[in-house]
mmCIF file of C-alpha atoms in Angstrom:
data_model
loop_
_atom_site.group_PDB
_atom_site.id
_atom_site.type_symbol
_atom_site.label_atom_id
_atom_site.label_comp_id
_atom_site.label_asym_id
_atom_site.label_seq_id
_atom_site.Cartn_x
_atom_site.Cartn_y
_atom_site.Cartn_z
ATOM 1 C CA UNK A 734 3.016 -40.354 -72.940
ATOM 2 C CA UNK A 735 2.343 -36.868 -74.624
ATOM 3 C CA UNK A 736 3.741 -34.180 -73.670
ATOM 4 C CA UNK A 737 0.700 -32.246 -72.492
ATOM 5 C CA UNK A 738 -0.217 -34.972 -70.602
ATOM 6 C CA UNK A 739 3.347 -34.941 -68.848
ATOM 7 C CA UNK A 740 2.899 -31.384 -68.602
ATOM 8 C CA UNK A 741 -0.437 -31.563 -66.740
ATOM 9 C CA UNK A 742 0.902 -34.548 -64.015
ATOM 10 C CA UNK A 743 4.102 -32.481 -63.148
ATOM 11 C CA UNK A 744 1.968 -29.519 -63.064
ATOM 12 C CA UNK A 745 -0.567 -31.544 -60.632
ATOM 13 C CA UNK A 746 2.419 -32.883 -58.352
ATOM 14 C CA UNK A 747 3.620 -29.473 -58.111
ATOM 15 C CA UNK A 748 0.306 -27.686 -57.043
ATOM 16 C CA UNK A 749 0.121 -30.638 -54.220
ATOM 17 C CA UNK A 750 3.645 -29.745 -52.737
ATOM 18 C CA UNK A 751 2.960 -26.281 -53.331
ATOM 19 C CA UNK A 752 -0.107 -26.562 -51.025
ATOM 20 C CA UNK A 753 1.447 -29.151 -48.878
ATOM 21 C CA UNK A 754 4.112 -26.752 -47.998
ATOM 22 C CA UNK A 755 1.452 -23.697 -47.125
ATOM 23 C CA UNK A 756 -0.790 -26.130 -44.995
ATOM 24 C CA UNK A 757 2.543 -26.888 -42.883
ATOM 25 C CA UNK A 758 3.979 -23.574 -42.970
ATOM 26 C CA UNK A 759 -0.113 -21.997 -41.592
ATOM 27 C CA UNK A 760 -0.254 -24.596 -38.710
ATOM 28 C CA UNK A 761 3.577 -23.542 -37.812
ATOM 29 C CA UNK A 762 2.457 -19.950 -37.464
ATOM 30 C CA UNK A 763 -0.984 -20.569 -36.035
ATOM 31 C CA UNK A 764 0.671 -22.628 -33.137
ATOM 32 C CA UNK A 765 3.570 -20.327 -32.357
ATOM 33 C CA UNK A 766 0.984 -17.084 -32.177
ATOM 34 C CA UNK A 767 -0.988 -19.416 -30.213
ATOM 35 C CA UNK A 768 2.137 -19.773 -27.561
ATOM 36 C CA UNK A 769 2.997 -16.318 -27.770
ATOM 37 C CA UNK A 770 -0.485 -15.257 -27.050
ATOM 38 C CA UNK A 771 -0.781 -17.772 -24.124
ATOM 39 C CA UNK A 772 1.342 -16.004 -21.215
ATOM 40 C CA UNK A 773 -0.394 -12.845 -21.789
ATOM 41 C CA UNK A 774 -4.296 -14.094 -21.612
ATOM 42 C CA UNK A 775 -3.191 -15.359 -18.017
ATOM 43 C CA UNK A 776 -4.440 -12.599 -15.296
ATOM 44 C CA UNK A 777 -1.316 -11.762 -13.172
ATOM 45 C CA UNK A 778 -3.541 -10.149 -10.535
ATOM 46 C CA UNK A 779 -4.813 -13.335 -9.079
ATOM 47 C CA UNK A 780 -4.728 -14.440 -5.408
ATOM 48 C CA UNK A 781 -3.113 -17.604 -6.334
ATOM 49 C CA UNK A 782 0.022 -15.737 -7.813
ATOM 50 C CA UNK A 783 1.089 -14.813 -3.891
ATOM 51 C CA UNK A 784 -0.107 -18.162 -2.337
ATOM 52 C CA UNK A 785 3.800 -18.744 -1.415
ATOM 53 C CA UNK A 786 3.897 -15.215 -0.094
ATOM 54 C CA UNK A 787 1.072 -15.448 2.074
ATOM 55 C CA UNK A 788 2.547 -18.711 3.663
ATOM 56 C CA UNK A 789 6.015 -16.912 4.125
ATOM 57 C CA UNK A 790 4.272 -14.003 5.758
ATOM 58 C CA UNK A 791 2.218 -16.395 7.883
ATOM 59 C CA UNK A 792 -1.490 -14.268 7.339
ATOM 60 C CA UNK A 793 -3.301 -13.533 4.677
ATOM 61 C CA UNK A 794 -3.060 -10.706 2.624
ATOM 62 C CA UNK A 795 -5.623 -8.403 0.602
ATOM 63 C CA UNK A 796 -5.425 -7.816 -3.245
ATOM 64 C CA UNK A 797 -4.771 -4.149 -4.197
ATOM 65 C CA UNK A 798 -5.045 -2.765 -8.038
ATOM 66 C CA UNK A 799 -2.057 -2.698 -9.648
ATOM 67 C CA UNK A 800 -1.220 -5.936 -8.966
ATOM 68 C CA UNK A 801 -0.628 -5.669 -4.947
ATOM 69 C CA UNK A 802 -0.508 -7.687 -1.783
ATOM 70 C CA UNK A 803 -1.230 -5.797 1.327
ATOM 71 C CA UNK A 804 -0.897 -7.285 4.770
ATOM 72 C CA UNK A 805 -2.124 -6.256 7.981
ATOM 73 C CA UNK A 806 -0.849 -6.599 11.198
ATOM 74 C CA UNK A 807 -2.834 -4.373 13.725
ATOM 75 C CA UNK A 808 -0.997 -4.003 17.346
ATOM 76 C CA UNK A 809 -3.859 -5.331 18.979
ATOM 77 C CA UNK A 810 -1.615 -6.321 22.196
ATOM 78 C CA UNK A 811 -0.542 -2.432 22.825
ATOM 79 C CA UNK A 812 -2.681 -0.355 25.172
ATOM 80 C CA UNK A 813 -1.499 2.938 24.126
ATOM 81 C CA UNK A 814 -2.798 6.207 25.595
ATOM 82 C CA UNK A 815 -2.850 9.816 24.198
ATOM 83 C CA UNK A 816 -4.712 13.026 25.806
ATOM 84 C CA UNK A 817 -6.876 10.502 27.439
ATOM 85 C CA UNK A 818 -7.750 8.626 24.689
ATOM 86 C CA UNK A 819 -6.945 4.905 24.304
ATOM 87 C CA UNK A 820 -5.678 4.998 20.565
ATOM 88 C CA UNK A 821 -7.212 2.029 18.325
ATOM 89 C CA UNK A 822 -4.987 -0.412 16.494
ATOM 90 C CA UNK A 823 -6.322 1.111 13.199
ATOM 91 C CA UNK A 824 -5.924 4.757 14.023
ATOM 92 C CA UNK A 825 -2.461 4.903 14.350
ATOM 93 C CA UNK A 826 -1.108 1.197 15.549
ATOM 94 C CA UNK A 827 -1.639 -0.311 12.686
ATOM 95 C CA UNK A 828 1.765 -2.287 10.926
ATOM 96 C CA UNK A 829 1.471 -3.097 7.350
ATOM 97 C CA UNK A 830 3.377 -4.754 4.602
ATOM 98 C CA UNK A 831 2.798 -4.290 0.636
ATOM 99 C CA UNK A 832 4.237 -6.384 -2.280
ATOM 100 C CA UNK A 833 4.613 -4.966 -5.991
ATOM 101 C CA UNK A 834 5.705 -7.453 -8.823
ATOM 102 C CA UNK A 835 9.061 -6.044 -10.469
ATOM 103 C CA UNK A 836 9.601 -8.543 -13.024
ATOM 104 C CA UNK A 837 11.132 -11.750 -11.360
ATOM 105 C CA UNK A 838 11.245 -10.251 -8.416
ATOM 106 C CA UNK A 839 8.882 -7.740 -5.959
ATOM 107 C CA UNK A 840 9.433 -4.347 -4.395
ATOM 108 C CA UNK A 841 7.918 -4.110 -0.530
ATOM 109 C CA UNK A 842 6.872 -1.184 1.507
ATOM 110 C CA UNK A 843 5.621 -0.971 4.635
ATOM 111 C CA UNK A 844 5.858 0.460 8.264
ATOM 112 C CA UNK A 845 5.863 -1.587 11.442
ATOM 113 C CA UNK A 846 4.632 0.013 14.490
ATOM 114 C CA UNK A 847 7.096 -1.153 17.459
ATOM 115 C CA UNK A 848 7.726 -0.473 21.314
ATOM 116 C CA UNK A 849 11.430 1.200 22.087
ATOM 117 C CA UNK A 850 12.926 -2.449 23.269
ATOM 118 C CA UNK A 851 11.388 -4.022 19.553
ATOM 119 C CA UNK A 852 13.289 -1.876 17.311
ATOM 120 C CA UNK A 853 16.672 -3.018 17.504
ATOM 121 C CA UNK A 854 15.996 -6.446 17.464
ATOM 122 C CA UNK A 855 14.087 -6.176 14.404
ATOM 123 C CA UNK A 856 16.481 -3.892 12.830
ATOM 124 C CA UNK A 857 19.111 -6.744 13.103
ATOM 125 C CA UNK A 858 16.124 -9.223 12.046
ATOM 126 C CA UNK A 859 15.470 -7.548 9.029
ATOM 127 C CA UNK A 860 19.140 -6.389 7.738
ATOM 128 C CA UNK A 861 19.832 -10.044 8.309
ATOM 129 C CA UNK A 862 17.141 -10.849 5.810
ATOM 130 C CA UNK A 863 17.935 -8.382 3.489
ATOM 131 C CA UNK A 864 15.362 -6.078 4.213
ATOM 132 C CA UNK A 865 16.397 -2.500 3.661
ATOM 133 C CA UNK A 866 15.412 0.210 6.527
ATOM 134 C CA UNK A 867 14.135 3.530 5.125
ATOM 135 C CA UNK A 868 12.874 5.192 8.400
ATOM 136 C CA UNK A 869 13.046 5.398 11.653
ATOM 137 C CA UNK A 870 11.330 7.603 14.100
ATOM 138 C CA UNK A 871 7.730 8.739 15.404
ATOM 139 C CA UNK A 872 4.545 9.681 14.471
ATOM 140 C CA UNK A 873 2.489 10.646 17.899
ATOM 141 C CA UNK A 874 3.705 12.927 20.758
ATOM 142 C CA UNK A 875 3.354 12.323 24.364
ATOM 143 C CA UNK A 876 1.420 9.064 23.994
ATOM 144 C CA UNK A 877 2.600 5.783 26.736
ATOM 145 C CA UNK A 878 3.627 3.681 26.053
ATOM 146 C CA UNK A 879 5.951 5.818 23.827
ATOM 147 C CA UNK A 880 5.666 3.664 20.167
ATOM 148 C CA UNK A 881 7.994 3.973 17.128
ATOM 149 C CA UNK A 882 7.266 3.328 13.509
ATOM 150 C CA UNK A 883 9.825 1.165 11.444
ATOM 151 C CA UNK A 884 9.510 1.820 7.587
ATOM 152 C CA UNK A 885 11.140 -0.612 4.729
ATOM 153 C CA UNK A 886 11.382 0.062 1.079
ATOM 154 C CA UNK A 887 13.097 -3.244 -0.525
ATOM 155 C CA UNK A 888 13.071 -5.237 -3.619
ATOM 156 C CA UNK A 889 14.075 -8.456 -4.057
ATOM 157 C CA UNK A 890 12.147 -12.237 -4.036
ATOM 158 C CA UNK A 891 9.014 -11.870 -2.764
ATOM 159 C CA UNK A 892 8.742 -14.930 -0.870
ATOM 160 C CA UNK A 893 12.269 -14.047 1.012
ATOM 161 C CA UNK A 894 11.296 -10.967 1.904
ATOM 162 C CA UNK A 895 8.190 -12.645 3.456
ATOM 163 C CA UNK A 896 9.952 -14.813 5.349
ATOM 164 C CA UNK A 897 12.450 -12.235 6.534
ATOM 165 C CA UNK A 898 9.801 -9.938 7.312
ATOM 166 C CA UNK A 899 7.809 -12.692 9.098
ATOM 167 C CA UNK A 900 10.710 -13.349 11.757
ATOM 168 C CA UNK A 901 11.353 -10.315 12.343
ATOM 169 C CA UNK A 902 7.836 -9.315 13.673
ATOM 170 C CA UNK A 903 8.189 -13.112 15.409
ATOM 171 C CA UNK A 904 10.682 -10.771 17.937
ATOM 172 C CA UNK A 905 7.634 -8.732 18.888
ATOM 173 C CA UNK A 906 4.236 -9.128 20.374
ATOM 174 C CA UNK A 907 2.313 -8.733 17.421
ATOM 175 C CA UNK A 908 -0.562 -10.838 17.452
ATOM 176 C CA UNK A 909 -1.043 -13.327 14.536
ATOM 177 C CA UNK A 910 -4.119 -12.906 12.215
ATOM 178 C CA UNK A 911 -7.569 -13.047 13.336
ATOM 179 C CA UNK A 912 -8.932 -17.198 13.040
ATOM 180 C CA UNK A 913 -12.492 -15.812 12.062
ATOM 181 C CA UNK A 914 -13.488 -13.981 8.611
ATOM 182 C CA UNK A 915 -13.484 -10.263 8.900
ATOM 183 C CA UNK A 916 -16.692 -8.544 8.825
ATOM 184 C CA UNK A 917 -17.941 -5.498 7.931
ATOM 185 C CA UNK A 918 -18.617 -3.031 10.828
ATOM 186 C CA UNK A 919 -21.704 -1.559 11.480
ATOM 187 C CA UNK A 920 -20.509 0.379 14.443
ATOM 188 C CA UNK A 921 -22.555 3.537 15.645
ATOM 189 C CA UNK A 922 -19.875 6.158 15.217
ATOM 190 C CA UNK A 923 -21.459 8.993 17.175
ATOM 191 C CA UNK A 924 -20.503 11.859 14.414
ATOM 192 C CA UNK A 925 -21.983 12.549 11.402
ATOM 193 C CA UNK A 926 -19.692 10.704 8.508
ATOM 194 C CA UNK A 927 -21.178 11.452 5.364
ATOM 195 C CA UNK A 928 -20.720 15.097 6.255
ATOM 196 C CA UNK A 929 -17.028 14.931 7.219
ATOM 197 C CA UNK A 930 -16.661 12.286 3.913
ATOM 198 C CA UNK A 931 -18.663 15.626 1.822
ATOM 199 C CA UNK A 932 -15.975 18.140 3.516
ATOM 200 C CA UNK A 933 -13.034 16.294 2.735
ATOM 201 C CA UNK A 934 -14.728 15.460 -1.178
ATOM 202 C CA UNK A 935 -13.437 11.379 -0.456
ATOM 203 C CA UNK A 936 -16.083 8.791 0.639
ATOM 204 C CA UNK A 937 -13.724 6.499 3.367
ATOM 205 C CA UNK A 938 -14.494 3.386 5.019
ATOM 206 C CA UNK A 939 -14.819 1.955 8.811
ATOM 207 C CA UNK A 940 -12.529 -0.415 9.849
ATOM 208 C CA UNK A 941 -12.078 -1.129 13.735
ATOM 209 C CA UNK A 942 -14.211 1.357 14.716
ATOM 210 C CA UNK A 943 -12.228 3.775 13.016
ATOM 211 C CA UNK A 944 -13.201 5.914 9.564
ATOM 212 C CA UNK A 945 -10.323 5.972 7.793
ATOM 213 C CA UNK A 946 -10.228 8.234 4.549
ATOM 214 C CA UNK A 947 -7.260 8.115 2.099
ATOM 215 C CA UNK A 948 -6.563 10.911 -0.593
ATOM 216 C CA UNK A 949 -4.131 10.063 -3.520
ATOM 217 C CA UNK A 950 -1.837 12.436 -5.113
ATOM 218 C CA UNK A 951 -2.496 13.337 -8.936
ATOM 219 C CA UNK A 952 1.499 12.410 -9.628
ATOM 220 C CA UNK A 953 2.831 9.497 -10.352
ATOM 221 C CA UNK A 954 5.281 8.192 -7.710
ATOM 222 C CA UNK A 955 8.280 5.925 -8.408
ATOM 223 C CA UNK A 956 10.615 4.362 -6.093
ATOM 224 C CA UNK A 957 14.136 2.989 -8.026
ATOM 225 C CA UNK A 958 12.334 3.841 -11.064
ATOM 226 C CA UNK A 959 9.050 1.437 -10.265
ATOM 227 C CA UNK A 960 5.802 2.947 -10.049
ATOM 228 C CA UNK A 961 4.643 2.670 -6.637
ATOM 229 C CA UNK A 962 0.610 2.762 -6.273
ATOM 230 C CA UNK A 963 -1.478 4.704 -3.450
ATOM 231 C CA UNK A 964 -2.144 1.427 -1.280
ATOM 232 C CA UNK A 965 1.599 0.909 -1.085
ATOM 233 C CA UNK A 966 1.916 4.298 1.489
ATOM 234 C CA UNK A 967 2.123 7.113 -0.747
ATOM 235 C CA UNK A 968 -1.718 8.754 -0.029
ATOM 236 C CA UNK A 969 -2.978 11.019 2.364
ATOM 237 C CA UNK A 970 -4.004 8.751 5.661
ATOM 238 C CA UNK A 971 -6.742 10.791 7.580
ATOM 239 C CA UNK A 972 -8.347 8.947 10.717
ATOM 240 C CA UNK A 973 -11.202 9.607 12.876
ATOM 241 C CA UNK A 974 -11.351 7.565 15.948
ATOM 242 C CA UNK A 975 -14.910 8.553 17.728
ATOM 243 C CA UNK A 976 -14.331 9.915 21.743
ATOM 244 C CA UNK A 977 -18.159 10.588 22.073
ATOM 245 C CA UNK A 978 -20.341 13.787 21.652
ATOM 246 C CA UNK A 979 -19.540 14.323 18.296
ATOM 247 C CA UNK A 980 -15.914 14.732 18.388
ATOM 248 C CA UNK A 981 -13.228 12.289 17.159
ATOM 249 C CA UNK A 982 -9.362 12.091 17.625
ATOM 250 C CA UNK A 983 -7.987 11.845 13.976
ATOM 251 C CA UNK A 984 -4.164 11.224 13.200
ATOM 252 C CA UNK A 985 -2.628 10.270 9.958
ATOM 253 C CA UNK A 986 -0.246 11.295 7.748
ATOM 254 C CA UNK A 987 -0.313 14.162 4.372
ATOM 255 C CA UNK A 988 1.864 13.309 1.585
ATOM 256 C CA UNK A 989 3.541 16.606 0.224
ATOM 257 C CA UNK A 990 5.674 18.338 -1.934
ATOM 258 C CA UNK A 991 8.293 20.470 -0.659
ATOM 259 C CA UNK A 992 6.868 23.179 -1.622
ATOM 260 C CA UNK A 993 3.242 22.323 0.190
ATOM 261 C CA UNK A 994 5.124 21.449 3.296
ATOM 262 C CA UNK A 995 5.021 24.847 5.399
ATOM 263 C CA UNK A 996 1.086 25.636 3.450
ATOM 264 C CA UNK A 997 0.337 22.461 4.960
ATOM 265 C CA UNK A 998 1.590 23.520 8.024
ATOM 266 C CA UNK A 999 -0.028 26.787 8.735
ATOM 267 C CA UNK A 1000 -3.469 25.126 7.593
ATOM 268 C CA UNK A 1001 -3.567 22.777 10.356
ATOM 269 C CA UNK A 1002 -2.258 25.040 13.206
ATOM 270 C CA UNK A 1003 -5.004 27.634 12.247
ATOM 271 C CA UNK A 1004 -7.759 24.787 12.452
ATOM 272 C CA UNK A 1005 -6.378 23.907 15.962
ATOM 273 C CA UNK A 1006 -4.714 20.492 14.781
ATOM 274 C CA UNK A 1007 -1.203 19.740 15.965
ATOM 275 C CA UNK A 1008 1.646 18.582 13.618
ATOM 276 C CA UNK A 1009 3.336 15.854 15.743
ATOM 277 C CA UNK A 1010 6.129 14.805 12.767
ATOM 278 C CA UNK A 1011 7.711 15.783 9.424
ATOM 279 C CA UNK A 1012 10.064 12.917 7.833
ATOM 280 C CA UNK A 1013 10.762 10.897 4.632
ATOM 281 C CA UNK A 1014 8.855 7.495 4.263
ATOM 282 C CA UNK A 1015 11.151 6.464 1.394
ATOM 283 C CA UNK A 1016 14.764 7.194 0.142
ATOM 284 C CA UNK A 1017 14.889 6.599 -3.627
ATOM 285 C CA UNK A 1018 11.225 8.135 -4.580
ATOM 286 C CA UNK A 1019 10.910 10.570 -7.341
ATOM 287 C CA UNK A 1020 9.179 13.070 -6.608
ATOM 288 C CA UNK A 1021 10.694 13.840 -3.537
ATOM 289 C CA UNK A 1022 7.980 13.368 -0.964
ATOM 290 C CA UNK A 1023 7.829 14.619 2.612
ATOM 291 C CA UNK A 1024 5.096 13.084 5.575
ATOM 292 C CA UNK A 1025 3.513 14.790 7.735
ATOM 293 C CA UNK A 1026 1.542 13.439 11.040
ATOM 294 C CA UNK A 1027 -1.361 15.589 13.021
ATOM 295 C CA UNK A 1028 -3.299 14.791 16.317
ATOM 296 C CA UNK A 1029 -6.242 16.420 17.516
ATOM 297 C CA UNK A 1030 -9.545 15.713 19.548
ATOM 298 C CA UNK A 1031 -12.326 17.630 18.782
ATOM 299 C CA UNK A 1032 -15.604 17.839 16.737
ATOM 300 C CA UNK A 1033 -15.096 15.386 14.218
ATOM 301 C CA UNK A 1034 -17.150 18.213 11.997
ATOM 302 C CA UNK A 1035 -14.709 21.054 12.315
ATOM 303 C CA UNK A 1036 -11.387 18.904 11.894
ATOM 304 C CA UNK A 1037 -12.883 17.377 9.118
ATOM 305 C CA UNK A 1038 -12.899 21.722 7.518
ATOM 306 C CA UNK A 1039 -9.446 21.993 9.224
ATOM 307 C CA UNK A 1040 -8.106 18.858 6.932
ATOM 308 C CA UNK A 1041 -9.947 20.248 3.801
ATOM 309 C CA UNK A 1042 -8.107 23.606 4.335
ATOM 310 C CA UNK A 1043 -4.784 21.781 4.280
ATOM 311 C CA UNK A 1044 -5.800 19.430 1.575
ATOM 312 C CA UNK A 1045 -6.339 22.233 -0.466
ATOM 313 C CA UNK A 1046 -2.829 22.869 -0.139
ATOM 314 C CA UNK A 1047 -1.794 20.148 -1.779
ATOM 315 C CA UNK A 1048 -1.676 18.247 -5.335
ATOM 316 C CA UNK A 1049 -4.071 15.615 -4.386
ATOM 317 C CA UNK A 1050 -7.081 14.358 -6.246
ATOM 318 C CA UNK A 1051 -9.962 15.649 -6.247
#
């Protein structure tokens, strides 16, 4: 054979390996980008990623931004009384549990409204589980029956925390969840709400019969280093429960500073609304944040000014 013509088949058997080699070497890459990118096209803020969680909790929860579970468990069995007014389960009964993904595991936060003989069994209940207490203590004066508010900041597995958190309301009378669908409320609620929503510069929304209005703060809170979102208990709460005529008892809680604590203060004594508490919610939370709980009955109007003027003493949005 010549050599040019030697020359040419080695040269033809080389280009084939040659592109042999890249064809194998492209499909190689194209699948492993393919497997990388996989994981990360899949929505982790999907109902079906706490399915376990909801069955350990027993109830259904509702999706928050941020990737959040939020359960409800109204104290529908309590008849508690305040000034005359019979107090409903979402102005200021209301216990609630939130779960955060933190990698393999979750944080929770929440606050579970209790009668005096409930809280140490429940205590027990929930240490047991592995559910860390960060409050106890109250949030109303002079109501009966006299009711305490539990608070837990943990982290952990989700789905044991669920089940721990479960029993432990299993000690109580706290009613199980509602068989039928919820459905939006078109309750008359005797007092003008878009102007109170126009004072207070938040629109809110009505749940139970009650408007409930919540105000974030502009900072960014972290508990143990994990960003913890408004829904999980760290915005203004600000309640209006109607009691006819125009007025409305509102309660709730303002999430301050240090430094807007006594501002705070002052605003809501000179708008005739009573601060009933000042405590910690949390124990690890940067920055340090302080809660404060008001009562009053009045025009809903005028304690929806008295709010603003306290409000306006605060870092909150806008």
């Amino acid at each position: 054979m010549p050599t040019s013509a030697l020359q040419r088949k080695l040269s033809v058997r080389v280009l084939n390996i040659l592109l042999t080699a890249t064809v194998a070497a492209a499909s190689l890459y194209c699948g492993t980008l393919a497997m990388a990118q996989t994981p990360s096209s899949r929505s982790p803020n999907t109902a079906n990623n706490w399915k376990q969680v909801e069955e350990a909790m027993g109830r259904p929860g509702q999706i928050q931004p941020g990737d959040v579970i939020k359960f409800g468990m109204p104290r529908k069995d309590l008849n508690v009384v305040l000034d005359s007014v019979t107090i409903k389960p979402a102005l200021a009964l209301g216990s609630w549990a939130a779960f955060k993904r933190d990698g393999g595991g979750a944080m929770v936060m929440g606050d579970l409204v209790l009668t005096e003989d409930e809280v140490e069994p429940v205590m027990m209940k929930l240490q047991e589980g592995g559910i860390h207490e960060s409050a106890v203590h109250n949030h109303l004066l002079g109501e009966s029956p006299h009711v305490m508010y539990m608070h837990i900041a943990s982290h952990g597995d989700p789905v044991q925390m669920a089940k721990a958190i479960h029993d432990a309301l299993a000690l109580t009378k706290t009613p199980g969840p509602d068989g039928a669908p919820a459905t939006p409320s078109t309750v008359e609620l005797g007092f003008d709400q878009k102007q109170v929503e126009q004072i207070l510069g938040h629109a809110g929304k009505i749940n139970g019969g009650v408007l409930q209005i919540a105000v974030p703060r502009t900072e960014t809170v972290t508990d143990s280093g994990m960003t913890v979102p408004p829904s999980m208990g760290v915005a203004t709460a600000l309640n209006f429960q109607p009691t006819g005529n125009g007025k409305a008892a509102i309660t709730g809680d303002f999430v301050l500073l240090g430094t807007e604590v006594n501002p705070v203060i002052k605003a809501l004594r000179q708008n005739g609304i009573a601060v009933t508490a000042l405590h910690s919610h949390m124990l690890m939370e940067e920055p340090r944040l302080f809660f404060m709980h008001f009562w009053a009955n009045d025009d809903a109007v005028k304690l929806a000014r008295g709010l603003r003027a306290a409000l306006d003493n605060t870092n909150s949005a806008k």
